[in-house]
Tab-separated table of C-alpha atoms in Angstrom:
chain	number	residue	atom	x	y	z
A	261	MET	CA	-0.134	-0.099	-0.045
A	262	ALA	CA	1.493	3.397	-0.852
A	263	THR	CA	2.305	5.996	1.628
A	264	ILE	CA	-0.557	8.538	2.072
A	265	ARG	CA	0.972	12.097	1.988
A	266	VAL	CA	-0.682	14.269	4.567
A	267	GLY	CA	-0.876	17.989	5.329
A	268	ILE	CA	-1.868	19.905	8.425
A	269	ASN	CA	-3.862	23.259	8.359
A	270	GLY	CA	-2.893	24.590	11.873
A	271	PHE	CA	-0.318	23.409	14.465
A	272	GLY	CA	-1.603	24.402	17.889
A	273	ARG	CA	-2.338	21.527	20.176
A	274	ILE	CA	-4.790	19.736	17.926
A	275	GLY	CA	-1.984	19.956	14.907
A	276	ARG	CA	0.519	18.892	16.767
A	277	ALA	CA	-1.136	16.187	18.442
A	278	VAL	CA	-2.112	14.708	14.928
A	279	PHE	CA	1.591	15.193	13.662
A	280	ARG	CA	3.121	13.335	16.903
A	281	ARG	CA	0.497	10.364	16.351
A	282	VAL	CA	1.435	10.360	12.626
A	283	LEU	CA	4.760	9.906	13.212
A	284	GLU	CA	4.130	6.582	15.259
A	285	THR	CA	2.719	4.876	12.004
A	286	LYS	CA	4.362	4.374	8.366
A	287	GLN	CA	1.108	4.425	6.531
A	288	PHE	CA	1.248	8.513	6.979
A	289	LYS	CA	3.740	11.100	5.784
A	290	ILE	CA	3.497	14.249	6.624
A	291	VAL	CA	4.402	16.495	4.349
A	292	ALA	CA	3.156	20.226	4.766
A	293	VAL	CA	1.849	21.948	7.443
A	294	ASN	CA	0.403	25.416	7.239
A	295	ASP	CA	0.333	27.482	10.356
A	296	LEU	CA	1.219	31.614	10.725
A	297	THR	CA	3.718	31.073	12.665
A	298	ASP	CA	7.355	30.416	11.717
A	299	ALA	CA	9.187	27.226	11.329
A	300	HIS	CA	11.890	28.048	13.848
A	301	THR	CA	8.648	28.452	16.501
A	302	LEU	CA	7.077	25.293	15.175
A	303	ALA	CA	10.133	23.109	15.565
A	304	HIS	CA	10.405	24.433	19.446
A	305	LEU	CA	6.725	23.899	19.967
A	306	LEU	CA	6.730	20.227	18.810
A	307	LYS	CA	9.845	19.340	20.289
A	308	TYR	CA	8.950	20.776	23.571
A	309	ASP	CA	5.203	20.102	23.830
A	310	SER	CA	3.765	21.752	27.186
A	311	ASN	CA	0.657	19.029	27.114
A	312	MET	CA	2.778	15.903	26.116
A	313	GLY	CA	5.977	16.464	26.820
A	314	VAL	CA	8.956	16.767	25.468
A	315	LEU	CA	9.279	14.438	22.034
A	316	ASN	CA	11.705	11.882	21.347
A	317	LYS	CA	13.175	12.324	18.314
A	318	ASP	CA	15.400	15.398	16.517
A	319	VAL	CA	13.688	18.267	15.609
A	320	ARG	CA	15.362	21.360	14.204
A	321	TYR	CA	14.447	23.666	11.001
A	322	GLU	CA	15.821	24.745	8.352
A	323	GLY	CA	14.673	27.843	5.840
A	324	ASP	CA	11.049	27.415	5.261
A	325	SER	CA	10.623	23.892	6.758
A	326	PHE	CA	11.227	21.937	9.436
A	327	VAL	CA	12.975	18.182	10.159
A	328	VAL	CA	11.619	15.422	12.512
A	329	GLY	CA	14.362	12.818	12.548
A	330	ASN	CA	15.012	12.116	8.579
A	331	GLN	CA	11.935	13.578	7.762
A	332	LYS	CA	11.555	17.298	6.057
A	333	VAL	CA	8.133	19.172	6.211
A	334	LYS	CA	7.539	22.403	4.795
A	335	VAL	CA	6.139	25.202	6.625
A	336	LEU	CA	3.479	27.473	4.395
A	337	SER	CA	1.524	30.640	6.143
A	338	GLU	CA	-1.191	30.978	4.053
A	339	ARG	CA	-4.546	32.477	5.532
A	340	ASP	CA	-6.737	31.441	2.586
A	341	PRO	CA	-6.784	27.545	2.678
A	342	ALA	CA	-8.164	28.079	-0.689
A	343	ASN	CA	-4.334	29.534	-2.195
A	344	LEU	CA	-2.976	26.063	-0.232
A	345	PRO	CA	-0.319	24.260	-2.750
A	346	TRP	CA	-2.055	21.186	-1.812
A	347	LYS	CA	-1.984	19.637	-4.884
A	348	LYS	CA	1.531	21.074	-5.423
A	349	LEU	CA	2.567	19.043	-2.819
A	350	LYS	CA	0.784	16.032	-3.980
A	351	VAL	CA	-0.909	15.918	-0.160
A	352	ASP	CA	-3.704	13.524	-0.343
A	353	VAL	CA	-5.076	14.804	2.749
A	354	VAL	CA	-5.341	17.313	4.935
A	355	ILE	CA	-6.146	17.533	8.164
A	356	GLU	CA	-7.984	21.196	9.387
A	357	SER	CA	-6.873	21.821	13.197
A	358	THR	CA	-7.174	25.576	12.943
A	359	GLY	CA	-10.852	25.789	14.947
A	360	ILE	CA	-12.147	28.237	12.296
A	361	PHE	CA	-13.889	26.198	10.326
A	362	THR	CA	-16.582	24.751	12.536
A	363	SER	CA	-19.380	24.662	10.534
A	364	PRO	CA	-20.095	24.116	6.946
A	365	ALA	CA	-21.208	27.697	5.805
A	366	LYS	CA	-17.651	28.643	6.716
A	367	LEU	CA	-15.701	26.287	4.503
């Protein structure tokens, strides 16, 4: 079975929890995260999560991405989800975790 490429829109508490869970599987690969925060800060928040504790993997940032172990994750910073390059990044599934889109009317 092919690996499912995942994007996460919103990298707060829920987005980081999903990211950590996906790291435990081989079926999924997170290729991009969209959040208005910079890659350096997101890498720090992922590594040192106040709810989930310290992530037991190397985490570093590289320009507009962060790397967890050997997995590079592109960081996007787009307010309007319609402008996100999910197709260009070959993302199969997007996890919506911003908390903004709480009803079909807001989509």
